[in-house]
CSV table of C-alpha atoms in Angstrom, one decimal:
chain,number,residue,atom,x,y,z
V,579,MET,CA,43.5,-175.2,171.8
V,580,ASN,CA,46.4,-173.1,170.7
V,581,LEU,CA,46.7,-169.4,171.2
V,582,LEU,CA,46.2,-168.5,167.5
V,583,ALA,CA,42.9,-170.4,167.4
V,584,THR,CA,41.8,-168.6,170.6
V,585,PHE,CA,42.7,-165.3,169.1
V,586,ARG,CA,40.7,-166.1,165.9
V,587,ILE,CA,37.7,-167.0,168.0
V,588,ALA,CA,38.1,-163.8,170.0
V,589,LEU,CA,38.1,-161.7,166.8
V,590,ASN,CA,35.0,-163.5,165.6
V,591,ALA,CA,33.2,-162.9,168.9
V,592,LEU,CA,34.1,-159.2,168.8
V,593,ARG,CA,33.0,-158.9,165.1
V,594,VAL,CA,29.5,-160.3,165.9
V,595,ASN,CA,28.9,-157.3,168.2
V,596,LEU,CA,31.0,-154.8,166.3
V,597,LEU,CA,29.2,-151.6,167.5
V,598,ARG,CA,29.3,-152.7,171.1
V,599,SER,CA,33.0,-153.6,170.8
V,600,MET,CA,33.8,-150.2,169.3
V,601,LEU,CA,31.9,-148.4,172.1
V,602,THR,CA,33.7,-150.5,174.7
V,603,MET,CA,37.1,-149.6,173.2
V,604,LEU,CA,36.2,-145.9,173.2
V,605,GLY,CA,37.5,-145.4,176.7
V,606,ILE,CA,40.8,-147.1,176.0
V,607,ILE,CA,41.2,-145.1,172.7
V,608,ILE,CA,40.5,-141.8,174.4
V,609,GLY,CA,42.8,-142.7,177.3
V,610,VAL,CA,45.8,-143.8,175.3
V,611,ALA,CA,45.4,-140.8,172.9
V,612,ALA,CA,45.2,-138.4,175.9
V,613,VAL,CA,48.2,-139.9,177.6
V,614,ILE,CA,50.4,-139.7,174.5
V,615,THR,CA,49.3,-136.2,173.7
V,616,MET,CA,49.8,-134.9,177.3
V,617,ILE,CA,53.3,-136.6,177.6
V,618,ALA,CA,54.3,-135.0,174.2
V,619,VAL,CA,53.1,-131.6,175.3
V,620,GLY,CA,55.0,-131.9,178.6
V,621,ALA,CA,58.2,-133.3,176.9
V,622,GLY,CA,58.0,-130.4,174.5
V,623,ALA,CA,57.9,-127.9,177.4
V,624,GLN,CA,60.8,-129.6,179.1
V,625,ALA,CA,62.8,-129.6,175.9
V,626,ARG,CA,62.2,-125.8,175.5
V,627,ILE,CA,63.3,-125.1,179.1
V,628,GLN,CA,66.5,-127.2,178.4
V,629,ASP,CA,67.2,-125.2,175.3
V,630,GLN,CA,66.8,-122.0,177.2
V,631,ILE,CA,69.2,-123.3,179.9
V,632,LYS,CA,71.7,-124.2,177.2
V,633,SER,CA,71.3,-120.8,175.6
V,634,LEU,CA,72.2,-119.1,178.9
V,635,GLY,CA,75.2,-121.2,179.6
V,636,SER,CA,75.6,-124.1,182.0
V,637,ASN,CA,76.6,-123.7,185.7
V,638,LEU,CA,76.0,-120.0,185.5
V,639,MET,CA,75.8,-117.5,188.4
V,640,ILE,CA,75.2,-113.8,188.2
V,641,ILE,CA,76.5,-111.4,190.8
V,642,MET,CA,74.6,-108.1,190.9
V,643,PRO,CA,75.1,-105.0,193.0
V,644,GLY,CA,72.8,-104.6,196.0
V,645,SER,CA,70.5,-101.8,197.0
V,646,THR,CA,71.4,-98.6,198.8
V,647,THR,CA,69.7,-95.9,200.9
V,648,ALA,CA,70.0,-92.2,200.1
V,649,SER,CA,68.4,-89.5,202.3
V,650,GLY,CA,66.1,-92.1,203.8
V,651,VAL,CA,65.0,-93.3,200.4
V,652,ARG,CA,65.7,-97.0,199.8
V,653,LEU,CA,66.7,-97.6,196.2
V,654,GLY,CA,66.2,-100.9,194.4
V,655,ALA,CA,68.6,-103.8,193.7
V,656,GLY,CA,71.5,-102.7,191.5
V,657,ALA,CA,71.5,-99.1,192.7
V,658,ASN,CA,74.7,-99.6,194.8
V,659,GLN,CA,77.3,-99.7,192.1
V,660,ASN,CA,80.1,-101.4,194.1
V,661,LEU,CA,81.3,-104.2,191.9
V,662,THR,CA,84.5,-103.8,190.0
V,663,GLU,CA,86.5,-105.5,187.4
V,664,ASP,CA,89.1,-106.4,190.0
V,665,ASP,CA,86.4,-108.4,191.9
V,666,ALA,CA,85.9,-110.5,188.8
V,667,ILE,CA,89.7,-111.1,188.5
V,668,ALA,CA,89.8,-112.1,192.2
V,669,ILE,CA,86.9,-114.5,191.9
V,670,ALA,CA,88.5,-116.2,188.9
V,671,ARG,CA,91.9,-116.4,190.7
V,672,GLU,CA,90.9,-117.4,194.3
V,673,ILE,CA,87.8,-119.6,194.0
V,674,PRO,CA,88.9,-123.1,192.8
V,675,GLU,CA,85.4,-124.1,191.6
V,676,VAL,CA,85.2,-121.1,189.2
V,677,GLN,CA,86.1,-121.7,185.5
V,678,ALA,CA,85.7,-118.1,184.4
V,679,ALA,CA,84.3,-114.8,185.7
V,680,ALA,CA,83.1,-112.2,183.3
V,681,PRO,CA,82.6,-108.6,184.3
V,682,SER,CA,80.2,-106.6,182.1
V,683,MET,CA,78.4,-103.3,181.9
V,684,ARG,CA,75.4,-102.4,179.8
V,685,SER,CA,73.6,-99.5,178.2
V,686,SER,CA,71.4,-98.8,175.3
V,687,ALA,CA,72.3,-96.7,172.2
V,688,GLN,CA,71.4,-96.0,168.6
V,689,LEU,CA,73.7,-97.7,166.1
V,690,ILE,CA,74.1,-96.0,162.7
V,691,ALA,CA,75.5,-97.7,159.6
V,692,GLY,CA,75.2,-95.9,156.3
V,693,GLY,CA,71.5,-95.2,155.8
V,694,SER,CA,70.3,-97.6,158.5
V,695,ASN,CA,70.0,-97.2,162.2
V,696,TRP,CA,68.9,-99.5,165.1
V,697,SER,CA,68.5,-99.1,168.8
V,698,THR,CA,70.0,-101.9,170.8
V,699,GLN,CA,71.7,-102.9,174.0
V,700,ILE,CA,75.5,-102.2,174.1
V,701,TYR,CA,77.5,-104.6,176.4
V,702,GLY,CA,81.0,-103.8,177.5
V,703,VAL,CA,82.6,-107.3,178.0
V,704,THR,CA,85.9,-109.3,178.0
V,705,PRO,CA,86.4,-112.5,176.1
V,706,ASP,CA,85.5,-114.4,179.3
V,707,TYR,CA,81.9,-113.3,178.8
V,708,PHE,CA,81.6,-115.4,175.6
V,709,GLU,CA,83.1,-118.4,177.4
V,710,VAL,CA,80.7,-118.0,180.4
V,711,ARG,CA,77.6,-117.7,178.1
V,712,GLU,CA,79.0,-120.4,175.7
V,713,TRP,CA,78.4,-118.1,172.8
V,714,PRO,CA,80.6,-118.7,169.8
V,715,LEU,CA,81.3,-116.4,166.8
V,716,ALA,CA,79.5,-117.1,163.6
V,717,SER,CA,82.1,-115.1,161.6
V,718,GLY,CA,85.0,-112.7,162.2
V,719,ARG,CA,87.3,-112.8,165.2
V,720,MET,CA,87.4,-112.2,169.0
V,721,PHE,CA,88.7,-109.1,170.7
V,722,GLU,CA,92.6,-109.0,170.9
V,723,ALA,CA,94.6,-108.1,174.0
V,724,ASN,CA,95.7,-104.7,172.6
V,725,GLU,CA,92.1,-103.8,171.8
V,726,LEU,CA,91.0,-104.7,175.3
V,727,SER,CA,93.7,-102.6,177.0
V,728,GLY,CA,93.6,-99.7,174.5
V,729,SER,CA,89.8,-99.1,174.4
V,730,ALA,CA,89.8,-99.9,170.7
V,731,LYS,CA,86.8,-98.8,168.6
V,732,VAL,CA,85.7,-102.3,167.6
V,733,VAL,CA,82.4,-104.1,168.0
V,734,ILE,CA,80.9,-107.6,167.7
V,735,LEU,CA,77.2,-107.8,166.6
V,736,GLY,CA,74.4,-110.1,167.4
V,737,GLN,CA,72.5,-111.6,164.5
V,738,THR,CA,69.5,-109.4,164.8
V,739,VAL,CA,71.6,-106.2,164.8
V,740,ALA,CA,73.7,-107.4,161.9
V,741,ASN,CA,70.5,-108.1,159.9
V,742,GLN,CA,68.9,-104.8,160.7
V,743,LEU,CA,71.9,-102.7,159.8
V,744,PHE,CA,73.5,-104.6,157.0
V,745,GLY,CA,70.9,-107.0,155.6
V,746,ASN,CA,72.6,-109.4,153.2
V,747,ILE,CA,76.0,-107.6,153.3
V,748,ASP,CA,78.7,-109.2,155.3
V,749,PRO,CA,79.0,-106.9,158.4
V,750,VAL,CA,82.7,-107.9,159.2
V,751,ASP,CA,85.1,-104.9,158.5
V,752,GLN,CA,82.1,-102.5,158.0
V,753,VAL,CA,82.0,-99.3,160.1
V,754,LEU,CA,79.2,-98.1,162.2
V,755,ARG,CA,78.7,-95.3,164.7
V,756,ILE,CA,77.8,-95.9,168.4
V,757,LYS,CA,77.0,-92.5,170.1
V,758,ASN,CA,78.7,-90.9,167.2
V,759,VAL,CA,81.9,-92.8,167.8
V,760,PRO,CA,82.9,-94.9,164.7
V,761,HIS,CA,83.5,-98.6,165.4
V,762,THR,CA,84.7,-101.3,163.1
V,763,VAL,CA,82.7,-104.6,163.1
V,764,ILE,CA,85.1,-107.4,163.7
V,765,GLY,CA,82.7,-110.3,164.2
V,766,VAL,CA,79.1,-111.6,164.3
V,767,LEU,CA,77.8,-113.9,167.1
V,768,ALA,CA,76.1,-117.2,166.5
V,769,ARG,CA,72.3,-117.1,166.9
V,770,LYS,CA,71.0,-117.5,170.5
V,771,GLY,CA,67.3,-117.1,170.1
V,772,GLN,CA,64.8,-115.9,172.7
V,773,SER,CA,65.4,-116.0,176.5
V,774,MET,CA,62.9,-117.3,179.0
V,775,THR,CA,61.3,-113.9,179.3
V,776,GLY,CA,60.9,-113.7,175.5
V,777,GLN,CA,63.7,-111.2,175.0
V,778,ASP,CA,65.7,-111.5,171.8
V,779,GLN,CA,69.2,-112.4,172.9
V,780,ASP,CA,70.6,-111.7,169.5
V,781,ASP,CA,69.6,-108.0,169.7
V,782,VAL,CA,73.0,-106.9,171.2
V,783,ALA,CA,76.3,-105.3,170.3
V,784,MET,CA,79.5,-106.2,172.2
V,785,VAL,CA,82.4,-103.8,172.7
V,786,PRO,CA,85.5,-104.2,174.8
V,787,LEU,CA,84.9,-103.4,178.5
V,788,SER,CA,87.5,-100.6,178.4
V,789,THR,CA,85.9,-99.1,175.3
V,790,ALA,CA,82.5,-99.0,177.1
V,791,ARG,CA,84.0,-97.4,180.2
V,792,ASN,CA,86.2,-94.8,178.5
V,793,ARG,CA,84.4,-94.0,175.3
V,794,LEU,CA,80.7,-94.8,175.6
V,795,PHE,CA,79.4,-95.0,179.2
V,796,GLY,CA,81.2,-92.1,181.0
V,797,ASN,CA,84.6,-91.4,182.6
V,798,ALA,CA,83.5,-91.7,186.3
V,799,GLN,CA,82.9,-95.4,185.8
V,800,GLY,CA,86.2,-95.7,184.0
V,801,LYS,CA,88.2,-94.3,186.8
V,802,LEU,CA,86.6,-96.6,189.4
V,803,ARG,CA,86.7,-99.7,187.2
V,804,ARG,CA,83.0,-100.2,188.1
V,805,VAL,CA,81.0,-102.9,186.3
V,806,GLY,CA,77.3,-103.6,186.2
V,807,THR,CA,77.4,-107.4,186.8
V,808,ILE,CA,79.8,-110.3,187.1
V,809,GLN,CA,78.7,-113.5,185.4
V,810,VAL,CA,80.5,-116.7,186.7
V,811,LYS,CA,80.8,-120.1,185.1
V,812,VAL,CA,81.4,-122.9,187.6
V,813,LEU,CA,83.5,-125.9,186.6
V,814,GLU,CA,81.5,-128.9,185.5
V,815,GLY,CA,81.0,-131.2,188.4
V,816,ALA,CA,81.9,-128.6,191.0
V,817,ASP,CA,79.5,-128.0,193.9
V,818,MET,CA,77.5,-124.8,193.1
V,819,LYS,CA,76.8,-124.1,196.7
V,820,VAL,CA,80.4,-124.3,197.7
V,821,ALA,CA,81.3,-121.9,194.8
V,822,GLU,CA,78.5,-119.5,195.8
V,823,GLU,CA,79.6,-119.4,199.4
V,824,GLY,CA,83.3,-118.9,198.4
V,825,MET,CA,82.3,-116.0,196.2
V,826,ARG,CA,80.2,-114.5,199.0
V,827,GLN,CA,83.0,-114.6,201.5
V,828,LEU,CA,85.5,-113.2,199.1
V,829,LEU,CA,83.3,-110.2,198.1
V,830,ARG,CA,82.5,-109.5,201.8
V,831,GLN,CA,86.2,-109.4,202.5
V,832,ARG,CA,87.0,-107.1,199.5
V,833,GLN,CA,84.1,-104.8,200.3
V,834,ARG,CA,85.0,-104.8,204.1
V,835,THR,CA,81.6,-105.8,205.2
V,836,GLN,CA,81.4,-106.1,208.9
V,837,PRO,CA,80.0,-109.3,210.6
V,838,GLY,CA,76.3,-109.1,211.0
V,839,GLN,CA,75.9,-106.6,208.1
V,840,ASP,CA,73.9,-107.6,205.0
V,841,ASP,CA,75.7,-108.4,201.7
V,842,ALA,CA,76.0,-105.3,199.5
V,843,PHE,CA,75.5,-107.6,196.5
V,844,THR,CA,73.2,-110.4,195.2
V,845,ILE,CA,74.3,-113.8,193.9
V,846,ARG,CA,71.7,-115.5,191.6
V,847,ASN,CA,72.2,-119.2,190.7
V,848,LEU,CA,70.4,-119.3,187.3
V,849,THR,CA,71.1,-123.0,186.8
V,850,GLU,CA,69.3,-123.8,190.1
V,851,ILE,CA,66.3,-121.5,189.2
V,852,LEU,CA,66.0,-123.1,185.8
V,853,ALA,CA,66.4,-126.6,187.1
V,854,THR,CA,63.5,-125.9,189.5
V,855,GLN,CA,61.4,-124.7,186.5
V,856,GLU,CA,62.3,-127.9,184.7
V,857,GLU,CA,61.4,-130.0,187.7
V,858,SER,CA,58.0,-128.2,187.8
V,859,SER,CA,57.4,-128.9,184.2
V,860,ARG,CA,58.2,-132.6,184.7
V,861,ILE,CA,55.8,-132.8,187.6
V,862,MET,CA,53.1,-131.1,185.5
V,863,THR,CA,53.7,-133.7,182.8
V,864,ILE,CA,53.3,-136.5,185.2
V,865,LEU,CA,50.1,-134.8,186.6
V,866,LEU,CA,48.6,-134.4,183.1
V,867,ALA,CA,49.4,-138.0,182.2
V,868,ALA,CA,47.9,-139.2,185.5
V,869,VAL,CA,44.7,-137.2,184.8
V,870,ALA,CA,44.6,-138.7,181.3
V,871,SER,CA,45.1,-142.2,182.7
V,872,VAL,CA,41.8,-141.9,184.6
V,873,SER,CA,40.0,-142.4,181.2
V,874,LEU,CA,42.1,-145.6,180.8
V,875,LEU,CA,40.7,-146.9,184.0
V,876,VAL,CA,37.2,-145.9,183.0
V,877,GLY,CA,37.8,-147.8,179.7
V,878,GLY,CA,39.0,-150.8,181.7
V,879,ILE,CA,35.8,-150.8,183.8
V,880,GLY,CA,33.8,-150.7,180.5
V,881,ILE,CA,35.7,-153.8,179.3
V,882,MET,CA,34.9,-155.6,182.5
V,883,ASN,CA,31.2,-154.7,182.2
V,884,ILE,CA,30.9,-155.9,178.6
V,885,MET,CA,32.8,-159.1,179.3
V,886,LEU,CA,30.5,-159.9,182.1
V,887,VAL,CA,27.5,-159.3,179.8
V,888,SER,CA,29.2,-161.5,177.2
V,889,VAL,CA,29.8,-164.4,179.7
V,890,THR,CA,26.1,-164.2,180.7
V,891,GLU,CA,24.9,-164.1,177.0
V,892,ARG,CA,27.2,-167.1,176.1
V,893,THR,CA,26.6,-169.3,179.1
V,894,ARG,CA,25.1,-172.1,177.0
V,895,GLU,CA,28.0,-171.8,174.5
V,896,ILE,CA,30.4,-172.2,177.5
V,897,GLY,CA,28.5,-175.2,178.8
V,898,LEU,CA,28.5,-176.8,175.3
V,899,ARG,CA,32.2,-176.3,174.9
V,900,MET,CA,32.9,-177.9,178.3
V,901,ALA,CA,30.6,-180.8,177.5
V,902,VAL,CA,32.7,-181.6,174.4
V,903,GLY,CA,36.0,-181.6,176.4
V,904,ALA,CA,37.0,-177.9,176.9
V,905,ARG,CA,38.8,-177.4,180.2
V,906,GLY,CA,38.3,-174.4,182.5
V,907,SER,CA,41.7,-173.1,181.5
V,908,ASP,CA,40.6,-173.0,177.9
V,909,ILE,CA,37.5,-171.0,178.8
V,910,LEU,CA,39.6,-168.7,181.0
V,911,THR,CA,42.0,-168.1,178.1
V,912,GLN,CA,39.3,-167.5,175.6
V,913,PHE,CA,37.7,-164.7,177.5
V,914,LEU,CA,41.0,-163.2,178.7
V,915,VAL,CA,42.2,-163.1,175.1
V,916,GLU,CA,39.0,-161.3,174.1
V,917,ALA,CA,39.5,-158.7,176.8
V,918,ILE,CA,43.2,-158.2,175.9
V,919,THR,CA,42.3,-158.0,172.2
V,920,LEU,CA,39.7,-155.2,172.9
V,921,SER,CA,42.4,-153.3,174.9
V,922,LEU,CA,45.1,-153.7,172.3
V,923,ILE,CA,43.0,-152.7,169.3
V,924,GLY,CA,41.8,-149.7,171.3
V,925,GLY,CA,45.4,-149.0,172.3
V,926,PHE,CA,46.7,-149.0,168.7
V,927,ILE,CA,43.8,-146.7,167.5
V,928,GLY,CA,44.7,-144.5,170.5
V,929,ILE,CA,48.3,-144.3,169.4
V,930,VAL,CA,47.3,-143.1,166.0
V,931,LEU,CA,44.9,-140.5,167.5
V,932,GLY,CA,47.6,-139.5,170.1
V,933,VAL,CA,50.2,-138.9,167.4
V,934,ALA,CA,47.7,-136.9,165.3
V,935,GLY,CA,46.7,-135.0,168.4
V,936,SER,CA,50.2,-134.0,169.3
V,937,PHE,CA,50.8,-132.8,165.7
V,938,LEU,CA,47.5,-130.7,165.8
V,939,VAL,CA,48.4,-129.2,169.1
V,940,SER,CA,51.8,-128.2,167.7
V,941,GLN,CA,50.3,-126.8,164.6
V,942,PHE,CA,47.2,-124.9,165.8
V,943,ALA,CA,48.1,-124.0,169.5
V,944,GLY,CA,51.7,-123.3,168.7
V,945,TRP,CA,52.9,-125.4,171.7
V,946,ALA,CA,56.1,-127.3,171.4
V,947,THR,CA,55.5,-131.1,171.4
V,948,ARG,CA,57.9,-134.0,171.5
V,949,LEU,CA,56.8,-137.6,170.9
V,950,SER,CA,58.9,-140.2,172.5
V,951,PRO,CA,58.9,-144.0,171.9
V,952,GLU,CA,58.8,-144.5,175.7
V,953,SER,CA,55.4,-142.8,175.9
V,954,ILE,CA,54.0,-145.0,173.2
V,955,VAL,CA,55.3,-148.2,174.7
V,956,LEU,CA,54.0,-147.1,178.1
V,957,ALA,CA,50.5,-146.4,176.7
V,958,VAL,CA,50.3,-149.8,174.9
V,959,GLY,CA,51.7,-151.7,177.9
V,960,PHE,CA,49.2,-149.9,180.2
V,961,SER,CA,46.3,-150.7,177.9
V,962,ALA,CA,47.3,-154.4,177.8
V,963,ALA,CA,47.6,-154.4,181.6
V,964,ILE,CA,44.1,-152.9,181.8
V,965,GLY,CA,42.8,-155.7,179.5
V,966,ILE,CA,44.4,-158.4,181.7
V,967,PHE,CA,43.3,-156.8,185.0
V,968,PHE,CA,39.7,-156.0,184.1
V,969,GLY,CA,39.2,-159.1,181.9
V,970,PHE,CA,40.4,-161.6,184.4
V,971,TYR,CA,37.4,-161.6,186.7
V,972,PRO,CA,34.8,-162.3,183.9
V,973,ALA,CA,37.1,-164.9,182.4
V,974,HIS,CA,37.6,-166.6,185.8
V,975,LYS,CA,33.9,-166.5,186.4
V,976,ALA,CA,33.2,-168.1,183.0
V,977,SER,CA,35.9,-170.9,183.6
V,978,LYS,CA,34.2,-171.9,186.9
V,979,LEU,CA,30.8,-172.5,185.4
V,980,LEU,CA,29.5,-176.1,185.8
V,981,PRO,CA,28.7,-177.6,182.3
V,982,ILE,CA,25.3,-179.0,183.3
V,983,GLN,CA,24.2,-175.7,184.9
V,984,ALA,CA,25.5,-173.8,181.9
V,985,LEU,CA,23.6,-176.0,179.4
V,986,ARG,CA,20.4,-175.5,181.4
V,987,TYR,CA,20.8,-171.7,181.5
V,988,GLU,CA,18.2,-169.7,179.6
């Protein structure tokens, strides 16, 4: 008997007990749909984390000032303003693994343009900052050398600030006031979106570092060339740990830290932190898929149960077929094909429900989902394997029946 004829017989046998077949497939349907939906939710979460990593910039480290103690009172991290612009220059020059080091300082201020005003974060930066953050311009131009050295009154706006102050008007070459100091807008940054903490990264305004020190944030910081943080981009393929240790030793030398003393600064490896979060998300996806797979196993047990019942009900039919020449392998193939057909039909229905479920989760729960062909192939392959595994024992049992005993069975 060829395979096509066996498949046709299997379909007829399933059609005779349609309700029982549908109930048997229910476990497979739910299992496949759950696996596809859970993998889509997990893949969506991973994709979101990857987008956030990309928005921060790759191979990124942040050096922050450490804490200090005043009159017995221990102040928090960042209180000891001991980083300087020269530290950033030294890091970029002396650490071979470093691609760029960007000193920056930050404060908030009210921006006023015509009849509009908007409170935002003001960053004093150098062009290295945009390289480190991988943040291109959407329009306009970058700071020029004479503007950086001469504390020029120019500003580059984030998308949110540009929209709030100028609406549909092109902000480039427009004038706005920061702390009552007029600045000319020379560029607008490309959109970055939200950070991992939900902060709007486009709600910023960038001015030259010298402008921030000398015109906006106070003269004391200008004289000492202090900066708030130094953001460092490590070369692609370079060892982040080696770069971190190199920067640590260099800053300890520059700050004359004695052996045994704690560092007066903190180095944070954002790429490592975000990679850990991505790994956690991946493990959670695997865990969810594993939990969903339990229903597939339950469905497989249901198939085995029904196939055993079917073998018992059709014992005389098996004996009759054997009496007219059917071999044990033919009987084995017939019942095995029935079990696989049950699993595959349930698997395809589960795929449809899984795709629909992923769409509904995205629409109503607002969670990012991402369907992948691999998850669908995995679910179908797993359901077929379930059919083979749980259908083999009943099929093998049927193939070993003796024709004379089968014909006498009542």
